[in-house]
Amino acid sequence: MYALDISHFTKRYGKEIAVDDISFSVKPGEFFGFLGPNGAGKTTTINCITGISTVSQGTIKVFDIDVTRNYRDARKRIGLSAQEFNVDIWATTYKILWYVAGYFGMPKKQRNARIEEMLHIFELTEYRNKSFRELSGGLKRRVMLARAMIHNPDLFILDEPTAGVDIELRHELWHYLKLLNKQGKTIILTSHYLEEVEQLCNRIAFISKGKIVAIGDKSEFMSNGQTLEQKYLEITKKKI
Amino acid sequence: MNAIGLSTFIRREIERFLRTYIQSILSPWVSAILYIVVFGFIVGSRISLIDGVKYIDFVLPGIVMLNLITASFSQTSFSLYFQRFARHIEEVLIAPFSFFEMIFGYVVGGVARGLVVGIGVYVIALFFTTATIVHFGLFLFYAVSVSIIFSLLGLLVGLWADNFEQLSILNTFIIMPLTFLGGVFNSVKMLPAKAQFFVRLNPFFYFVDGLRYSMIGIQEANQWIGFIIIFGLIFGFGGLVWYLFKIGWRLRT
């Protein structure tokens, strides 16, 4: 059983093909990097895994559950931190977490305890009653991550989770993500910070123009003294 | 069924309009007071009794219906459109909700706002008029069923609209004119025969007349035609909304 199993997945927007017949899988417990230039198809793929977009062709399974046919069970297993701030900006930090935990069926007592835990982990306790629009960029990103994790999913999909986050918090997040991964959570990460991917991921897939152009263990991409950045540019056909 | 999720969803929708209570609740109440003062006392004092009741008592059910329709329509259309606009609809799309649960959550929010505003107008009116509720069951039926219709219509507009201007088009050019021409301020008998024919083709006439019958016992329309229109619109709009949510029209890319 894979944490994520994508088979011959295609996504079309009208006549335009955004993702073209890709297949790959992620094992439970893996920290998986999903890399590619802007517009390559990363977010489109993530949107189809989570239910924000519809699948045009092929299948996507999360822990053997088809995300289209059995979407309810599949979604309970996934936590998403989206690239953009897709949050009700008038709601407070506490309420954002409270609503989303409820959406995922968490009873009130358990919900309140979990929210306190998330506020503590992401150092958001003092901002609990601040509306989202009042928070700084870094704090907003923390709220996005706390929201993704609020229902304690088995598969975290983090789409550029550290964009706009200061170095201190980035390192704290890395620490927390490593801890989660050690606890057995599967994490899929997209990031333009390649040192972040180097630090965290075990396996990496590169997507370019809607196709998977390379996939393998991190060590395979970093052999012969090459950095991940050099390999990335080589794979995506760009010159240093 | 995701019962906890659904109750949270409904609570969020209700809290959303309570958060903006000045615009969503107080504003229609103030408008209703103005209607009652102007039509009830200034204009109404110069109009003789209609079917044995004072003009203000005759007009009040129409004012309640007008506010109920506007409130339920605004609630769902604005909520869905704004969630699409600000993209936090994605919070709902990635949660384990069925299409029916999503629609049900929005509609309950719309009905709740419709009832808060509509019943609030009635309670305010009690200070100015002698109007009572003659058939409480029917009053509740018309209040809830018409709120459902306009909550569903609001969802259709919330899906369709691409900007804030489009969001208000239906309300300005269809809902308000049809409500005003549906016998809110006059008895259909006051109109020439040809005009009466056209009023009877207007579904809003049956909503207003039904609520008026439940409140003051005066009826000008065929109640059964009203029931058929109400259930037809609920199932028609409900089916269309369900289908559009199912295919993800303007919801899922």
Tab-separated table of C-alpha atoms in Angstrom:
chain	number	residue	atom	x	y	z
A	1	MET	CA	0.000	0.000	0.000
A	2	TYR	CA	1.280	3.459	-0.922
A	3	ALA	CA	0.569	6.697	0.901
A	4	LEU	CA	0.044	8.213	-2.539
A	5	ASP	CA	-0.315	6.307	-5.764
A	6	ILE	CA	-0.789	8.276	-8.964
A	7	SER	CA	-1.414	6.280	-12.110
A	8	HIS	CA	-1.628	7.724	-15.639
A	9	PHE	CA	-2.984	10.975	-14.266
A	10	THR	CA	-3.818	13.700	-16.750
A	11	LYS	CA	-5.326	17.105	-16.107
A	12	ARG	CA	-6.729	19.212	-18.916
A	13	TYR	CA	-8.111	22.732	-18.863
A	14	GLY	CA	-10.129	22.754	-22.057
A	15	LYS	CA	-7.667	21.828	-24.789
A	16	GLU	CA	-4.633	22.745	-22.694
A	17	ILE	CA	-2.884	19.845	-20.965
A	18	ALA	CA	-1.533	20.918	-17.573
A	19	VAL	CA	-0.394	17.485	-16.405
A	20	ASP	CA	0.270	14.795	-18.981
A	21	ASP	CA	-0.111	11.126	-18.077
A	22	ILE	CA	2.082	11.037	-14.984
A	23	SER	CA	2.553	8.068	-12.665
A	24	PHE	CA	4.464	7.888	-9.423
A	25	SER	CA	4.003	6.671	-5.876
A	26	VAL	CA	5.044	7.711	-2.390
A	27	LYS	CA	5.569	5.148	0.341
A	28	PRO	CA	4.146	5.620	3.845
A	29	GLY	CA	6.619	7.510	6.019
A	30	GLU	CA	8.497	9.076	3.120
A	31	PHE	CA	9.492	12.714	2.982
A	32	PHE	CA	8.960	13.350	-0.686
A	33	GLY	CA	10.097	16.395	-2.635
A	34	PHE	CA	8.012	17.405	-5.631
A	35	LEU	CA	10.012	19.905	-7.624
A	36	GLY	CA	9.693	21.824	-10.820
A	37	PRO	CA	9.571	25.318	-12.256
A	38	ASN	CA	6.511	27.558	-11.989
A	39	GLY	CA	3.682	26.275	-14.167
A	40	ALA	CA	5.159	22.767	-14.388
A	41	GLY	CA	2.071	21.109	-12.900
A	42	LYS	CA	2.936	20.740	-9.197
A	43	THR	CA	0.022	22.699	-7.781
A	44	THR	CA	-2.373	21.242	-10.355
A	45	THR	CA	-1.389	17.748	-9.247
A	46	ILE	CA	-1.778	18.719	-5.585
A	47	ASN	CA	-5.186	20.267	-6.279
A	48	CYS	CA	-6.365	17.031	-7.880
A	49	ILE	CA	-5.085	14.943	-4.962
A	50	THR	CA	-6.928	17.105	-2.435
A	51	GLY	CA	-10.192	17.677	-4.319
A	52	ILE	CA	-9.760	21.337	-5.247
A	53	SER	CA	-9.606	20.267	-8.902
A	54	THR	CA	-11.131	17.356	-10.754
A	55	VAL	CA	-9.127	14.555	-12.332
A	56	SER	CA	-9.445	14.477	-16.149
A	57	GLN	CA	-7.991	11.007	-16.595
A	58	GLY	CA	-6.209	8.320	-14.577
A	59	THR	CA	-6.423	7.480	-10.886
A	60	ILE	CA	-5.098	8.967	-7.681
A	61	LYS	CA	-5.158	6.892	-4.515
A	62	VAL	CA	-4.280	7.898	-0.976
A	63	PHE	CA	-3.596	4.922	1.302
A	64	ASP	CA	-5.380	2.767	-1.303
A	65	ILE	CA	-8.448	5.039	-1.272
A	66	ASP	CA	-9.490	6.523	-4.587
A	67	VAL	CA	-9.696	10.304	-4.171
A	68	THR	CA	-12.522	10.579	-6.695
A	69	ARG	CA	-14.688	7.556	-5.907
A	70	ASN	CA	-14.233	7.553	-2.157
A	71	TYR	CA	-13.393	11.197	-1.634
A	72	ARG	CA	-14.716	11.439	1.924
A	73	ASP	CA	-12.367	8.804	3.353
A	74	ALA	CA	-9.474	9.988	1.211
A	75	ARG	CA	-9.762	13.609	2.338
A	76	LYS	CA	-9.752	12.659	6.017
A	77	ARG	CA	-6.229	11.312	5.490
A	78	ILE	CA	-4.854	14.440	3.788
A	79	GLY	CA	-3.744	17.788	5.199
A	80	LEU	CA	-2.971	20.604	2.771
A	81	SER	CA	-1.031	23.792	3.270
A	82	ALA	CA	-1.716	25.630	0.031
A	83	GLN	CA	0.691	27.968	-1.703
A	84	GLU	CA	-1.687	30.940	-1.507
A	85	PHE	CA	-3.444	32.230	1.590
A	86	ASN	CA	-6.851	30.639	0.999
A	87	VAL	CA	-8.238	31.763	4.346
A	88	ASP	CA	-11.170	33.853	5.577
A	89	ILE	CA	-9.149	36.965	6.383
A	90	TRP	CA	-11.770	38.272	8.830
A	91	ALA	CA	-11.719	35.145	11.001
A	92	THR	CA	-9.425	34.873	14.004
A	93	THR	CA	-6.617	32.337	14.221
A	94	TYR	CA	-8.576	30.341	16.776
A	95	LYS	CA	-11.760	30.325	14.708
A	96	ILE	CA	-9.947	29.298	11.518
A	97	LEU	CA	-8.604	26.236	13.296
A	98	TRP	CA	-11.903	25.596	15.095
A	99	TYR	CA	-13.934	25.570	11.879
A	100	VAL	CA	-11.556	23.364	9.923
A	101	ALA	CA	-11.173	20.853	12.760
A	102	GLY	CA	-14.965	20.698	12.850
A	103	TYR	CA	-15.200	20.188	9.097
A	104	PHE	CA	-13.067	17.096	9.555
A	105	GLY	CA	-15.450	15.768	12.177
A	106	MET	CA	-13.408	16.415	15.308
A	107	PRO	CA	-15.615	16.523	18.448
A	108	LYS	CA	-15.517	19.784	20.431
A	109	LYS	CA	-13.542	18.565	23.427
A	110	GLN	CA	-10.877	16.938	21.295
A	111	ARG	CA	-10.957	19.926	18.953
A	112	ASN	CA	-10.197	22.439	21.670
A	113	ALA	CA	-7.284	20.370	22.976
A	114	ARG	CA	-5.886	19.954	19.468
A	115	ILE	CA	-6.190	23.674	18.739
A	116	GLU	CA	-4.274	24.511	21.926
A	117	GLU	CA	-1.593	22.037	20.878
A	118	MET	CA	-1.299	23.590	17.403
A	119	LEU	CA	-1.252	27.145	18.812
A	120	HIS	CA	1.570	26.097	21.133
A	121	ILE	CA	3.606	24.277	18.471
A	122	PHE	CA	3.405	27.154	16.019
A	123	GLU	CA	3.769	29.815	18.735
A	124	LEU	CA	0.456	31.344	17.833
A	125	THR	CA	-1.069	31.428	21.308
A	126	GLU	CA	-0.746	35.199	21.690
A	127	TYR	CA	-2.313	35.687	18.250
A	128	ARG	CA	-5.297	33.420	18.840
A	129	ASN	CA	-7.805	36.279	18.832
A	130	LYS	CA	-6.200	38.242	16.002
A	131	SER	CA	-7.894	38.124	12.631
A	132	PHE	CA	-5.873	36.619	9.797
A	133	ARG	CA	-5.555	39.967	8.021
A	134	GLU	CA	-3.848	41.463	11.088
A	135	LEU	CA	-1.029	38.901	11.061
A	136	SER	CA	2.401	39.284	9.442
A	137	GLY	CA	3.377	37.101	6.482
A	138	GLY	CA	5.281	34.643	8.659
A	139	LEU	CA	2.433	34.318	11.145
A	140	LYS	CA	-0.028	33.768	8.315
A	141	ARG	CA	2.133	30.938	7.033
A	142	ARG	CA	2.155	29.380	10.502
A	143	VAL	CA	-1.639	29.515	10.600
A	144	MET	CA	-1.742	27.791	7.201
A	145	LEU	CA	0.468	24.994	8.522
A	146	ALA	CA	-1.469	24.652	11.766
A	147	ARG	CA	-4.681	24.441	9.761
A	148	ALA	CA	-3.216	21.711	7.535
A	149	MET	CA	-2.274	19.670	10.572
A	150	ILE	CA	-5.282	20.342	12.772
A	151	HIS	CA	-7.066	17.065	11.995
A	152	ASN	CA	-3.874	15.031	12.399
A	153	PRO	CA	-3.784	13.591	8.870
A	154	ASP	CA	-1.446	10.824	7.737
A	155	LEU	CA	-0.383	12.582	4.559
A	156	PHE	CA	0.742	16.203	4.621
A	157	ILE	CA	0.963	18.094	1.386
A	158	LEU	CA	2.906	21.276	1.841
A	159	ASP	CA	2.928	23.526	-1.195
A	160	GLU	CA	5.768	26.005	-0.630
A	161	PRO	CA	5.152	26.098	3.115
A	162	THR	CA	8.076	28.338	3.967
A	163	ALA	CA	7.571	31.030	1.338
A	164	GLY	CA	7.818	34.390	3.092
A	165	VAL	CA	8.831	32.845	6.392
A	166	ASP	CA	11.856	34.178	8.300
A	167	ILE	CA	14.946	31.980	8.733
A	168	GLU	CA	14.320	31.255	12.416
A	169	LEU	CA	10.812	29.987	11.818
A	170	ARG	CA	11.929	28.087	8.748
A	171	HIS	CA	14.409	26.151	10.864
A	172	GLU	CA	11.778	25.551	13.539
A	173	LEU	CA	9.401	24.282	10.891
A	174	TRP	CA	12.058	21.981	9.500
A	175	HIS	CA	12.559	20.607	12.979
A	176	TYR	CA	8.845	20.055	13.434
A	177	LEU	CA	8.401	18.487	9.998
A	178	LYS	CA	11.300	16.107	10.672
A	179	LEU	CA	9.672	15.164	13.958
A	180	LEU	CA	6.353	14.490	12.272
A	181	ASN	CA	8.071	12.409	9.647
A	182	LYS	CA	9.832	10.407	12.370
A	183	GLN	CA	6.430	9.765	13.898
A	184	GLY	CA	5.453	8.072	10.666
A	185	LYS	CA	3.669	10.852	8.828
A	186	THR	CA	4.141	11.001	5.091
A	187	ILE	CA	5.065	14.436	3.801
A	188	ILE	CA	5.015	15.753	0.259
A	189	LEU	CA	6.827	19.030	-0.102
A	190	THR	CA	7.103	21.482	-2.948
A	191	SER	CA	9.579	24.279	-2.520
A	192	HIS	CA	11.768	26.617	-4.480
A	193	TYR	CA	14.279	26.558	-1.603
A	194	LEU	CA	16.382	23.617	-2.710
A	195	GLU	CA	18.442	23.595	0.496
A	196	GLU	CA	15.141	22.908	2.259
A	197	VAL	CA	14.520	19.913	0.015
A	198	GLU	CA	18.114	18.757	0.566
A	199	GLN	CA	17.645	18.988	4.320
A	200	LEU	CA	14.308	17.257	4.531
A	201	CYS	CA	13.464	14.933	1.659
A	202	ASN	CA	14.416	11.290	1.104
A	203	ARG	CA	13.049	10.993	-2.395
A	204	ILE	CA	12.441	13.559	-5.094
A	205	ALA	CA	10.422	13.823	-8.295
A	206	PHE	CA	10.984	16.511	-10.883
A	207	ILE	CA	8.097	17.668	-13.011
A	208	SER	CA	8.501	19.845	-16.075
A	209	LYS	CA	5.861	20.898	-18.610
A	210	GLY	CA	3.367	18.496	-17.064
A	211	LYS	CA	5.580	15.407	-17.216
A	212	ILE	CA	7.673	13.643	-14.603
A	213	VAL	CA	11.205	14.017	-15.954
A	214	ALA	CA	13.117	12.351	-13.115
A	215	ILE	CA	12.368	10.513	-9.885
A	216	GLY	CA	14.602	8.806	-7.352
A	217	ASP	CA	16.372	8.918	-4.005
A	218	LYS	CA	17.935	12.228	-3.057
A	219	SER	CA	21.391	10.591	-3.044
A	220	GLU	CA	21.007	9.674	-6.729
A	221	PHE	CA	20.608	13.332	-7.615
A	222	MET	CA	23.480	14.491	-5.444
A	223	SER	CA	26.205	12.068	-6.507
A	224	ASN	CA	29.580	13.198	-7.968
A	225	GLY	CA	29.640	16.275	-5.754
A	226	GLN	CA	26.692	17.814	-7.543
A	227	THR	CA	24.306	19.983	-5.580
A	228	LEU	CA	20.564	19.573	-5.899
A	229	GLU	CA	20.388	23.010	-7.458
A	230	GLN	CA	22.838	22.024	-10.227
A	231	LYS	CA	20.899	18.835	-10.836
A	232	TYR	CA	17.596	20.727	-10.834
A	233	LEU	CA	18.820	23.137	-13.498
A	234	GLU	CA	20.262	20.290	-15.531
A	235	ILE	CA	17.025	18.337	-15.415
A	236	THR	CA	14.785	21.265	-16.155
A	237	LYS	CA	17.077	22.113	-19.089
A	238	LYS	CA	18.345	25.375	-17.760
A	239	LYS	CA	21.920	26.576	-17.750
A	240	ILE	CA	23.729	27.719	-14.641
B	1	MET	CA	-22.852	11.590	7.100
B	2	ASN	CA	-20.367	14.162	8.439
B	3	ALA	CA	-22.647	15.449	11.243
B	4	ILE	CA	-19.998	17.382	13.186
B	5	GLY	CA	-18.663	18.884	9.979
B	6	LEU	CA	-22.111	19.928	8.858
B	7	SER	CA	-23.039	21.513	12.184
B	8	THR	CA	-19.725	23.421	12.129
B	9	PHE	CA	-20.410	24.539	8.575
B	10	ILE	CA	-23.880	25.798	9.522
B	11	ARG	CA	-22.539	27.537	12.597
B	12	ARG	CA	-19.909	29.266	10.482
B	13	GLU	CA	-22.525	30.498	8.024
B	14	ILE	CA	-24.645	31.867	10.866
B	15	GLU	CA	-21.659	33.459	12.600
B	16	ARG	CA	-20.712	35.077	9.301
B	17	PHE	CA	-23.921	37.102	9.114
B	18	LEU	CA	-23.925	37.799	12.849
B	19	ARG	CA	-20.407	39.198	12.450
B	20	THR	CA	-21.787	41.767	10.006
B	21	TYR	CA	-25.054	42.308	11.904
B	22	ILE	CA	-25.331	46.023	11.097
B	23	GLN	CA	-25.514	45.335	7.387
B	24	SER	CA	-27.215	41.937	7.500
B	25	ILE	CA	-29.797	42.403	10.284
B	26	LEU	CA	-30.116	45.987	11.546
B	27	SER	CA	-30.196	47.583	8.103
B	28	PRO	CA	-33.268	45.628	6.845
B	29	TRP	CA	-35.005	46.207	10.192
B	30	VAL	CA	-34.488	49.977	9.864
B	31	SER	CA	-35.780	49.835	6.260
B	32	ALA	CA	-38.822	47.894	7.469
B	33	ILE	CA	-39.565	50.539	10.121
B	34	LEU	CA	-39.443	53.195	7.388
B	35	TYR	CA	-41.818	51.151	5.200
B	36	ILE	CA	-44.202	50.742	8.121
B	37	VAL	CA	-44.113	54.438	9.046
B	38	VAL	CA	-44.480	55.671	5.462
B	39	PHE	CA	-47.000	53.148	4.184
B	40	GLY	CA	-48.733	52.484	7.447
B	41	PHE	CA	-49.178	55.933	8.859
B	42	ILE	CA	-48.476	58.564	6.217
B	43	VAL	CA	-49.941	56.845	3.134
B	44	GLY	CA	-52.040	54.255	4.957
B	45	SER	CA	-54.049	56.823	6.911
B	46	ARG	CA	-55.475	58.087	3.586
B	47	ILE	CA	-56.392	54.606	2.291
B	48	SER	CA	-59.642	52.950	3.292
B	49	LEU	CA	-59.823	49.417	4.678
B	50	ILE	CA	-58.901	46.517	2.363
B	51	ASP	CA	-61.147	43.480	2.905
B	52	GLY	CA	-61.919	44.870	6.332
B	53	VAL	CA	-58.318	45.344	7.520
B	54	LYS	CA	-56.207	48.473	7.911
B	55	TYR	CA	-53.783	49.177	5.068
B	56	ILE	CA	-50.738	48.691	7.288
B	57	ASP	CA	-51.978	45.247	8.369
B	58	PHE	CA	-52.525	44.369	4.716
B	59	VAL	CA	-49.058	45.564	3.676
B	60	LEU	CA	-47.096	44.094	6.584
B	61	PRO	CA	-46.932	40.461	5.286
B	62	GLY	CA	-45.509	41.779	2.022
B	63	ILE	CA	-42.843	43.741	3.883
B	64	VAL	CA	-41.968	40.623	5.903
B	65	MET	CA	-41.754	38.564	2.688
B	66	LEU	CA	-39.676	41.197	0.903
B	67	ASN	CA	-37.107	41.196	3.711
B	68	LEU	CA	-37.115	37.436	4.047
B	69	ILE	CA	-36.449	36.976	0.326
B	70	THR	CA	-33.692	39.580	0.202
B	71	ALA	CA	-31.988	38.272	3.352
B	72	SER	CA	-31.894	34.597	2.344
B	73	PHE	CA	-30.787	35.435	-1.205
B	74	SER	CA	-28.037	37.803	-0.019
B	75	GLN	CA	-26.751	35.317	2.541
B	76	THR	CA	-26.010	32.440	0.180
B	77	SER	CA	-25.075	34.453	-2.911
B	78	PHE	CA	-22.599	36.659	-1.065
B	79	SER	CA	-21.219	33.858	1.104
B	80	LEU	CA	-20.490	31.527	-1.806
B	81	TYR	CA	-19.247	34.262	-4.112
B	82	PHE	CA	-16.948	35.747	-1.474
B	83	GLN	CA	-15.564	32.325	-0.564
B	84	ARG	CA	-14.821	31.719	-4.239
B	85	PHE	CA	-13.336	35.208	-4.614
B	86	ALA	CA	-11.072	34.891	-1.539
B	87	ARG	CA	-10.460	31.197	-2.290
B	88	HIS	CA	-11.306	29.947	1.188
B	89	ILE	CA	-13.985	27.829	-0.493
B	90	GLU	CA	-10.977	25.475	-0.747
B	91	GLU	CA	-11.326	24.823	3.008
B	92	VAL	CA	-14.721	23.328	2.237
B	93	LEU	CA	-13.691	21.564	-0.967
B	94	ILE	CA	-10.870	19.603	0.705
B	95	ALA	CA	-13.023	18.641	3.704
B	96	PRO	CA	-14.976	15.370	3.762
B	97	PHE	CA	-18.315	16.890	2.724
B	98	SER	CA	-20.731	15.474	0.182
B	99	PHE	CA	-22.277	17.880	-2.350
B	100	PHE	CA	-25.584	17.577	-0.520
B	101	GLU	CA	-24.001	18.519	2.814
B	102	MET	CA	-22.375	21.606	1.326
B	103	ILE	CA	-25.645	22.754	-0.238
B	104	PHE	CA	-27.586	21.936	2.938
B	105	GLY	CA	-25.123	23.972	5.037
B	106	TYR	CA	-25.420	27.044	2.820
B	107	VAL	CA	-29.212	26.764	2.608
B	108	VAL	CA	-29.634	26.451	6.387
B	109	GLY	CA	-27.501	29.591	6.732
B	110	GLY	CA	-29.751	31.361	4.218
B	111	VAL	CA	-32.950	30.215	5.918
B	112	ALA	CA	-31.588	31.242	9.317
B	113	ARG	CA	-30.819	34.768	8.124
B	114	GLY	CA	-34.165	34.967	6.311
B	115	LEU	CA	-36.021	33.981	9.476
B	116	VAL	CA	-34.020	36.278	11.767
B	117	VAL	CA	-34.684	39.251	9.492
B	118	GLY	CA	-38.276	38.327	8.522
B	119	ILE	CA	-39.507	37.437	11.981
B	120	GLY	CA	-37.627	40.434	13.373
B	121	VAL	CA	-39.588	42.686	11.009
B	122	TYR	CA	-42.815	41.096	12.224
B	123	VAL	CA	-41.865	41.618	15.871
B	124	ILE	CA	-40.965	45.279	15.188
B	125	ALA	CA	-44.283	45.705	13.363
B	126	LEU	CA	-46.196	44.534	16.433
B	127	PHE	CA	-45.374	47.889	18.002
B	128	PHE	CA	-47.106	49.682	15.130
B	129	THR	CA	-49.920	47.405	13.967
B	130	THR	CA	-52.511	44.996	15.260
B	131	ALA	CA	-51.443	42.222	12.869
B	132	THR	CA	-51.278	38.744	14.324
B	133	ILE	CA	-50.502	35.309	12.940
B	134	VAL	CA	-53.750	33.495	12.160
B	135	HIS	CA	-52.262	30.203	10.885
B	136	PHE	CA	-48.896	29.731	12.580
B	137	GLY	CA	-48.084	26.459	10.753
B	138	LEU	CA	-48.693	28.058	7.367
B	139	PHE	CA	-46.700	31.146	8.407
B	140	LEU	CA	-43.744	28.918	9.223
B	141	PHE	CA	-44.210	26.928	5.996
B	142	TYR	CA	-44.170	30.011	3.774
B	143	ALA	CA	-41.309	31.640	5.675
B	144	VAL	CA	-39.096	28.534	5.512
B	145	SER	CA	-40.005	27.335	2.006
B	146	VAL	CA	-39.575	30.745	0.381
B	147	SER	CA	-36.256	31.178	2.235
B	148	ILE	CA	-35.139	27.823	0.835
B	149	ILE	CA	-36.063	28.894	-2.711
B	150	PHE	CA	-34.092	32.123	-2.469
B	151	SER	CA	-31.164	30.508	-0.683
B	152	LEU	CA	-30.901	28.077	-3.601
B	153	LEU	CA	-31.252	30.905	-6.107
B	154	GLY	CA	-28.524	32.748	-4.185
B	155	LEU	CA	-26.242	29.744	-4.571
B	156	LEU	CA	-26.828	29.747	-8.333
B	157	VAL	CA	-25.914	33.416	-8.501
B	158	GLY	CA	-22.974	32.915	-6.128
B	159	LEU	CA	-21.629	30.280	-8.518
B	160	TRP	CA	-22.336	32.281	-11.653
B	161	ALA	CA	-21.116	35.727	-10.603
B	162	ASP	CA	-17.641	36.811	-11.620
B	163	ASN	CA	-17.729	40.153	-9.835
B	164	PHE	CA	-19.651	42.042	-7.170
B	165	GLU	CA	-21.731	43.860	-9.782
B	166	GLN	CA	-23.091	40.610	-11.217
B	167	LEU	CA	-23.929	39.542	-7.682
B	168	SER	CA	-26.508	42.321	-7.392
B	169	ILE	CA	-27.977	42.095	-10.911
B	170	LEU	CA	-30.622	39.469	-10.150
B	171	ASN	CA	-31.719	41.223	-6.977
B	172	THR	CA	-32.008	44.622	-8.657
B	173	PHE	CA	-33.592	43.617	-11.944
B	174	ILE	CA	-35.674	40.547	-11.109
B	175	ILE	CA	-36.254	39.911	-7.400
B	176	MET	CA	-37.134	43.463	-6.309
B	177	PRO	CA	-39.396	44.310	-9.292
B	178	LEU	CA	-41.249	40.989	-9.153
B	179	THR	CA	-41.722	41.286	-5.381
B	180	PHE	CA	-43.038	44.849	-5.648
B	181	LEU	CA	-45.334	43.817	-8.509
B	182	GLY	CA	-46.413	40.678	-6.641
B	183	GLY	CA	-48.984	42.438	-4.470
B	184	VAL	CA	-46.796	43.655	-1.615
B	185	PHE	CA	-48.418	47.086	-1.478
B	186	ASN	CA	-51.760	46.503	-3.119
B	187	SER	CA	-54.629	44.087	-3.435
B	188	VAL	CA	-54.759	42.412	-6.834
B	189	LYS	CA	-58.393	43.558	-7.012
B	190	MET	CA	-57.199	47.177	-7.218
B	191	LEU	CA	-55.691	46.441	-10.636
B	192	PRO	CA	-57.381	46.339	-14.080
B	193	ALA	CA	-58.344	42.827	-15.288
B	194	LYS	CA	-55.431	42.552	-17.747
B	195	ALA	CA	-52.910	43.512	-15.074
B	196	GLN	CA	-54.468	40.989	-12.695
B	197	PHE	CA	-53.755	38.283	-15.282
B	198	PHE	CA	-50.060	39.177	-15.374
B	199	VAL	CA	-49.830	39.396	-11.585
B	200	ARG	CA	-51.180	35.861	-11.353
B	201	LEU	CA	-48.296	34.697	-13.594
B	202	ASN	CA	-45.808	36.149	-11.122
B	203	PRO	CA	-44.677	33.467	-8.614
B	204	PHE	CA	-43.880	36.167	-6.042
B	205	PHE	CA	-47.602	36.949	-5.879
B	206	TYR	CA	-48.225	33.469	-4.454
B	207	PHE	CA	-45.447	33.846	-1.869
B	208	VAL	CA	-46.789	37.198	-0.645
B	209	ASP	CA	-50.399	36.089	-0.768
B	210	GLY	CA	-49.657	32.857	1.094
B	211	LEU	CA	-47.856	34.664	3.889
B	212	ARG	CA	-50.621	37.269	4.016
B	213	TYR	CA	-53.217	34.518	4.398
B	214	SER	CA	-51.215	32.929	7.231
B	215	MET	CA	-50.958	36.299	9.005
B	216	ILE	CA	-54.288	38.078	8.487
B	217	GLY	CA	-56.477	35.427	6.865
B	218	ILE	CA	-57.017	37.271	3.563
B	219	GLN	CA	-56.396	35.253	0.425
B	220	GLU	CA	-56.512	36.349	-3.217
B	221	ALA	CA	-54.550	33.577	-4.929
B	222	ASN	CA	-55.200	29.880	-5.344
B	223	GLN	CA	-53.241	28.307	-2.492
B	224	TRP	CA	-52.704	25.035	-4.373
B	225	ILE	CA	-51.098	26.779	-7.325
B	226	GLY	CA	-48.855	28.466	-4.748
B	227	PHE	CA	-47.873	25.100	-3.249
B	228	ILE	CA	-47.079	23.675	-6.698
B	229	ILE	CA	-44.921	26.714	-7.545
B	230	ILE	CA	-43.092	26.541	-4.208
B	231	PHE	CA	-42.303	22.824	-4.389
B	232	GLY	CA	-41.530	23.091	-8.111
B	233	LEU	CA	-38.984	25.835	-7.482
B	234	ILE	CA	-37.423	24.054	-4.502
B	235	PHE	CA	-36.924	20.849	-6.468
B	236	GLY	CA	-35.985	22.680	-9.683
B	237	PHE	CA	-33.397	24.990	-8.138
B	238	GLY	CA	-32.273	22.267	-5.713
B	239	GLY	CA	-31.656	19.814	-8.551
B	240	LEU	CA	-29.774	22.388	-10.596
B	241	VAL	CA	-27.595	23.467	-7.658
B	242	TRP	CA	-26.883	19.831	-6.776
B	243	TYR	CA	-25.840	19.097	-10.376
B	244	LEU	CA	-23.575	22.159	-10.568
B	245	PHE	CA	-21.905	21.275	-7.245
B	246	LYS	CA	-21.501	17.698	-8.460
B	247	ILE	CA	-19.667	18.698	-11.644
B	248	GLY	CA	-17.788	21.386	-9.717
B	249	TRP	CA	-18.946	24.198	-12.016
B	250	ARG	CA	-16.933	27.292	-11.044
B	251	LEU	CA	-16.042	25.543	-7.776
B	252	ARG	CA	-13.401	23.036	-8.746
B	253	THR	CA	-11.044	23.909	-11.574
